[in-house]
Tab-separated table of C-alpha atoms in Angstrom:
chain	number	residue	atom	x	y	z
A	17	MET	CA	0.308	0.138	-0.131
A	18	GLU	CA	2.054	1.731	1.138
A	19	LYS	CA	4.801	1.571	-2.509
A	20	SER	CA	1.648	2.460	-4.080
A	21	LEU	CA	1.216	5.333	-2.555
A	22	ILE	CA	5.312	6.479	-2.804
A	23	ASP	CA	4.976	5.825	-6.853
A	24	PHE	CA	1.527	7.239	-7.605
A	25	PHE	CA	3.320	10.083	-6.242
A	26	LEU	CA	6.741	9.821	-7.526
A	27	ASN	CA	5.860	8.675	-11.405
A	28	GLU	CA	2.739	10.376	-11.663
A	29	ASN	CA	1.847	11.428	-15.931
A	30	VAL	CA	2.416	15.098	-16.478
A	31	SER	CA	-0.065	15.500	-19.353
A	32	ILE	CA	-0.524	19.092	-20.943
A	33	SER	CA	-2.655	19.403	-24.542
A	34	VAL	CA	-0.231	21.641	-26.086
A	35	GLU	CA	-2.368	23.162	-27.900
A	36	ASN	CA	-5.097	23.751	-24.546
A	37	PHE	CA	-1.647	25.431	-22.906
A	38	VAL	CA	-1.033	27.670	-26.880
A	39	GLN	CA	-4.654	29.243	-26.384
A	40	HIS	CA	-4.180	29.822	-22.541
A	41	LEU	CA	-0.867	31.529	-22.670
A	42	PHE	CA	-3.213	34.043	-25.058
A	43	VAL	CA	-6.433	33.996	-23.344
A	44	THR	CA	-3.686	35.373	-20.931
A	45	LEU	CA	-1.478	37.911	-23.344
A	46	VAL	CA	-4.820	38.694	-24.344
A	47	LEU	CA	-6.172	39.674	-20.758
A	48	SER	CA	-2.808	41.236	-19.525
A	49	LEU	CA	-2.316	43.836	-22.026
A	50	LEU	CA	-6.328	44.841	-21.637
A	51	VAL	CA	-5.740	45.225	-18.124
A	52	LYS	CA	-3.194	47.401	-18.554
A	53	MET	CA	-4.389	49.466	-20.735
A	54	VAL	CA	-6.844	50.344	-18.772
A	55	TYR	CA	-3.701	51.185	-15.202
A	56	ILE	CA	-2.145	53.297	-17.623
A	57	LYS	CA	-4.957	54.900	-18.551
A	58	PHE	CA	-7.834	54.905	-15.177
A	59	SER	CA	-5.191	54.760	-12.467
A	60	THR	CA	-5.152	57.559	-10.105
A	61	THR	CA	-1.270	55.621	-8.416
A	62	ILE	CA	1.237	58.391	-8.452
A	63	SER	CA	3.991	56.228	-9.277
A	64	ASN	CA	5.379	55.480	-12.804
A	65	LYS	CA	2.553	53.206	-14.153
A	66	LYS	CA	4.122	52.250	-17.884
A	67	GLU	CA	7.298	51.360	-15.014
A	68	PHE	CA	4.856	48.702	-13.418
A	69	SER	CA	2.942	47.772	-15.671
A	70	LYS	CA	5.034	46.839	-17.428
A	71	ASN	CA	5.157	43.268	-14.775
A	72	PHE	CA	1.860	43.026	-15.522
A	73	VAL	CA	1.753	40.300	-18.871
A	74	ILE	CA	5.102	38.440	-17.574
A	75	LEU	CA	3.481	37.711	-14.197
A	76	GLY	CA	0.133	36.947	-15.791
A	77	LEU	CA	2.094	34.494	-18.537
A	78	THR	CA	3.828	32.916	-15.585
A	79	THR	CA	1.548	32.019	-13.387
A	80	CYS	CA	-1.267	30.900	-16.763
A	81	ILE	CA	2.269	28.490	-16.871
A	82	VAL	CA	2.675	27.140	-13.237
A	83	ILE	CA	-0.736	26.128	-12.755
A	84	THR	CA	-1.086	24.557	-16.458
A	85	ILE	CA	2.011	22.103	-14.239
A	86	VAL	CA	1.406	22.208	-11.135
A	87	LYS	CA	-2.978	20.976	-11.278
A	88	SER	CA	-1.196	17.172	-13.366
A	89	SER	CA	0.362	16.724	-10.487
A	90	LEU	CA	-0.477	16.236	-7.108
A	91	ALA	CA	3.661	16.510	-6.566
A	92	LEU	CA	4.537	19.058	-8.613
A	93	SER	CA	1.918	20.825	-5.994
A	94	LEU	CA	3.608	19.623	-3.239
A	95	GLY	CA	6.644	21.114	-4.800
A	96	LEU	CA	5.137	24.554	-5.400
A	97	VAL	CA	4.170	24.617	-1.828
A	98	GLY	CA	7.135	24.546	-0.927
A	99	ALA	CA	8.508	26.297	-3.083
A	100	LEU	CA	6.844	28.773	-2.442
A	101	SER	CA	7.861	28.905	1.554
A	102	ILE	CA	11.366	29.701	0.668
A	103	VAL	CA	11.054	32.296	-1.739
A	104	ARG	CA	9.708	35.248	-0.416
A	105	PHE	CA	9.123	38.093	-2.493
A	106	ARG	CA	9.720	41.813	-2.018
A	107	ALA	CA	8.373	44.369	-4.490
A	108	ALA	CA	7.719	48.054	-3.059
A	109	ILE	CA	4.037	48.593	-3.366
A	110	LYS	CA	3.242	51.464	-2.501
A	111	GLU	CA	-0.765	51.681	-2.844
A	112	PRO	CA	-2.950	49.968	-2.518
A	113	GLU	CA	-4.203	50.671	-6.431
A	114	GLU	CA	-0.926	48.692	-7.123
A	115	LEU	CA	-1.927	45.249	-5.144
A	116	ALA	CA	-5.862	45.203	-6.571
A	117	TYR	CA	-3.794	45.345	-10.082
A	118	LEU	CA	-1.696	42.235	-9.234
A	119	PHE	CA	-4.125	40.093	-7.811
A	120	LEU	CA	-6.395	41.278	-10.936
A	121	ILE	CA	-3.635	39.969	-12.746
A	122	ILE	CA	-2.626	37.041	-10.730
A	123	SER	CA	-6.514	35.737	-11.085
A	124	ILE	CA	-5.780	35.631	-14.648
A	125	GLY	CA	-2.786	33.158	-14.855
A	126	LEU	CA	-5.054	31.482	-12.532
A	127	GLY	CA	-8.338	31.023	-14.015
A	128	ALA	CA	-6.842	30.677	-17.131
A	129	GLY	CA	-3.596	28.259	-16.461
A	130	ALA	CA	-7.022	26.422	-14.559
A	131	GLY	CA	-8.589	25.989	-18.181
A	132	GLN	CA	-11.131	28.884	-16.463
A	133	ILE	CA	-11.330	30.664	-19.808
A	134	ILE	CA	-14.297	31.826	-19.777
A	135	ILE	CA	-14.704	32.612	-16.598
A	136	ILE	CA	-11.963	34.979	-16.646
A	137	THR	CA	-12.634	36.747	-19.853
A	138	ILE	CA	-16.005	37.439	-18.112
A	139	GLY	CA	-14.602	38.415	-14.709
A	140	THR	CA	-11.487	40.327	-16.061
A	141	VAL	CA	-14.047	42.349	-18.085
A	142	VAL	CA	-16.897	43.354	-15.787
A	143	SER	CA	-13.887	44.196	-13.364
A	144	LEU	CA	-12.288	46.248	-15.881
A	145	THR	CA	-15.636	48.576	-16.413
A	146	VAL	CA	-16.058	48.339	-12.964
A	147	ILE	CA	-12.699	50.158	-12.594
A	148	VAL	CA	-13.457	52.912	-15.925
A	149	PHE	CA	-17.256	53.562	-14.248
A	150	LEU	CA	-15.598	54.158	-11.075
A	151	TYR	CA	-13.234	56.372	-12.075
A	152	SER	CA	-14.870	58.214	-13.836
A	153	PHE	CA	-17.682	59.519	-11.346
A	154	SER	CA	-14.389	59.908	-9.627
A	155	ILE	CA	-13.571	62.524	-11.644
A	156	LYS	CA	-16.925	64.035	-11.814
A	157	GLU	CA	-17.324	64.419	-7.820
A	158	LYS	CA	-14.306	66.111	-8.124
A	159	ASN	CA	-14.431	68.303	-10.719
A	160	ARG	CA	-18.298	69.118	-8.930
A	161	ILE	CA	-17.705	72.678	-7.079
A	162	ASP	CA	-20.209	73.824	-4.765
A	163	GLU	CA	-22.780	76.178	-5.667
A	164	ASN	CA	-21.986	79.660	-3.396
A	165	LEU	CA	-19.115	79.819	-3.757
A	166	HIS	CA	-17.150	82.464	-2.714
A	167	PHE	CA	-15.569	85.134	-4.607
A	168	THR	CA	-13.956	88.479	-3.224
A	169	ILE	CA	-11.487	90.173	-5.535
A	170	SER	CA	-9.530	93.174	-4.833
A	171	ILE	CA	-7.758	95.451	-6.764
A	172	ASN	CA	-5.852	98.729	-6.048
A	173	LYS	CA	-6.906	101.660	-8.169
A	174	LYS	CA	-10.522	102.845	-9.420
A	175	LEU	CA	-12.228	101.494	-12.495
A	176	SER	CA	-14.702	102.739	-14.672
A	177	LYS	CA	-17.876	101.860	-14.665
A	178	LYS	CA	-16.462	99.872	-18.640
A	179	GLU	CA	-13.793	98.069	-16.402
A	180	THR	CA	-15.754	96.560	-14.414
A	181	ASP	CA	-18.537	95.617	-16.667
A	182	ASP	CA	-15.560	93.681	-18.528
A	183	LEU	CA	-14.466	92.033	-15.394
A	184	ILE	CA	-18.001	90.710	-14.684
A	185	ASN	CA	-17.889	90.201	-18.035
A	186	ILE	CA	-14.883	87.920	-18.043
A	187	ILE	CA	-15.895	85.964	-13.961
A	188	HIS	CA	-19.146	85.005	-16.344
A	189	LYS	CA	-17.462	83.719	-19.174
A	190	GLN	CA	-16.050	80.910	-16.201
A	191	VAL	CA	-19.608	80.640	-14.198
A	192	THR	CA	-22.637	78.991	-14.700
A	193	HIS	CA	-24.233	81.899	-12.266
A	194	LEU	CA	-23.387	84.763	-11.168
A	195	GLU	CA	-23.857	86.938	-8.326
A	196	ILE	CA	-23.120	90.333	-7.140
A	197	SER	CA	-22.590	90.178	-3.259
A	198	SER	CA	-21.002	93.588	-2.239
A	199	LEU	CA	-19.250	96.761	-4.341
A	200	ASN	CA	-16.793	98.976	-2.923
A	201	GLN	CA	-14.756	101.470	-4.197
A	202	SER	CA	-12.857	104.014	-3.873
A	203	ASN	CA	-9.957	105.842	-5.216
A	204	LYS	CA	-7.584	103.613	-4.913
A	205	ASN	CA	-9.154	100.435	-4.035
A	206	PHE	CA	-11.557	98.163	-5.413
A	207	ILE	CA	-13.236	95.464	-3.852
A	208	ILE	CA	-16.097	93.069	-5.045
A	209	ASN	CA	-17.817	89.924	-3.038
A	210	LEU	CA	-19.665	87.819	-5.940
A	211	ILE	CA	-21.280	84.475	-5.155
A	212	LEU	CA	-20.536	81.960	-7.873
A	213	VAL	CA	-20.812	79.035	-9.124
A	214	LEU	CA	-18.131	77.315	-11.290
A	215	LYS	CA	-18.086	75.461	-14.440
A	216	ASN	CA	-15.534	72.735	-12.996
A	217	SER	CA	-13.006	72.772	-11.079
A	218	ASN	CA	-10.566	73.974	-14.173
A	219	SER	CA	-12.273	77.566	-14.395
A	220	VAL	CA	-10.772	78.128	-11.203
A	221	THR	CA	-6.973	78.067	-12.317
A	222	THR	CA	-8.573	79.975	-15.671
A	223	LEU	CA	-10.473	82.363	-14.257
A	224	ASN	CA	-7.634	82.744	-11.800
A	225	GLU	CA	-4.757	83.801	-14.539
A	226	ILE	CA	-7.029	85.743	-17.133
A	227	ILE	CA	-7.983	88.484	-14.050
A	228	LEU	CA	-4.606	88.303	-12.564
A	229	LYS	CA	-3.501	89.572	-16.744
A	230	ASN	CA	-5.989	91.884	-16.822
A	231	TYR	CA	-4.620	92.715	-13.349
A	232	PRO	CA	-1.702	92.080	-12.045
A	233	THR	CA	-2.242	93.761	-8.348
A	234	ALA	CA	-4.880	92.390	-7.723
A	235	ASN	CA	-5.874	90.251	-4.711
A	236	ILE	CA	-8.384	86.719	-4.819
A	237	LEU	CA	-9.761	84.830	-2.620
A	238	LEU	CA	-12.214	81.921	-3.507
A	239	ASN	CA	-14.220	80.450	-0.143
A	240	LYS	CA	-17.253	78.610	0.584
A	241	ASP	CA	-17.997	81.002	3.941
A	242	HIS	CA	-19.184	84.137	3.360
A	243	ASN	CA	-17.575	85.013	6.121
A	244	ILE	CA	-14.565	85.704	4.898
A	245	ALA	CA	-13.772	88.738	3.050
A	246	LEU	CA	-10.489	90.074	1.643
C-alpha cells in the first residue's frame, strides 16, 4: 500500500495538451494587455504607471504556466508549496491600487492555467468595467464644485464703469451662475464680492489667470464661507 502511494507521487504522468496550453497563454496575454491599458489610462496612482505595468504581462503568463503544470500533478503541487515557503517576494507596493491590479493579473493567470477561460474572461471584463465606471464617477465628483462659492477680488486702483463691466463679463464666461454680493470702491481701491457657481474645477485656475493677466496687482480669494473676505 505504501509502495503504491509512493509510486503515485513519484511516477504520476503529467499530461498537458499543447494546443490548449497555447490557447490559455494567448488568452492570458490578451487579458493582461487589456488590464495594462486600463491601468495606464485610469489608474490614480502617483507612481510610474508604464514602468510598473510592464510586469503585468510576464506575471500573468508566468502564473498561467505554473498553474498549468501544477494542476496536472499532485507531487508538483506539493513541490510548489515548498518552493514558495523558501522564496520571498519583496516588491515595494506603495499603494493599495497597485496591489489590486496585481491580484487581478494573478487571477487571470490562475484562471487561464486552470482552463476556466470563459469565467476569467467575464470576470476580467466586469472588473475593468467597474474600474472605468468608478474612475469616471470620481472624476465627476472631483470636478463638481459646490454652489454658492464666494469670490472676492481686490484691486489697488479705481475702476471705471466699463472696466467693471468687462471684469464681470470675464468672470461670467467661466461660471454658470454669477451674483454680485457687494461692491466697494474708493479712489485707490476696488473690492467686489461675488457668489459664483463654477463650471468645473479647471475654471478656478483659468479665472485666476485671466484676472491676474488684466489686473496684475489684484488679490483674489475663493471660499465657501461668506464671512471670510479680504
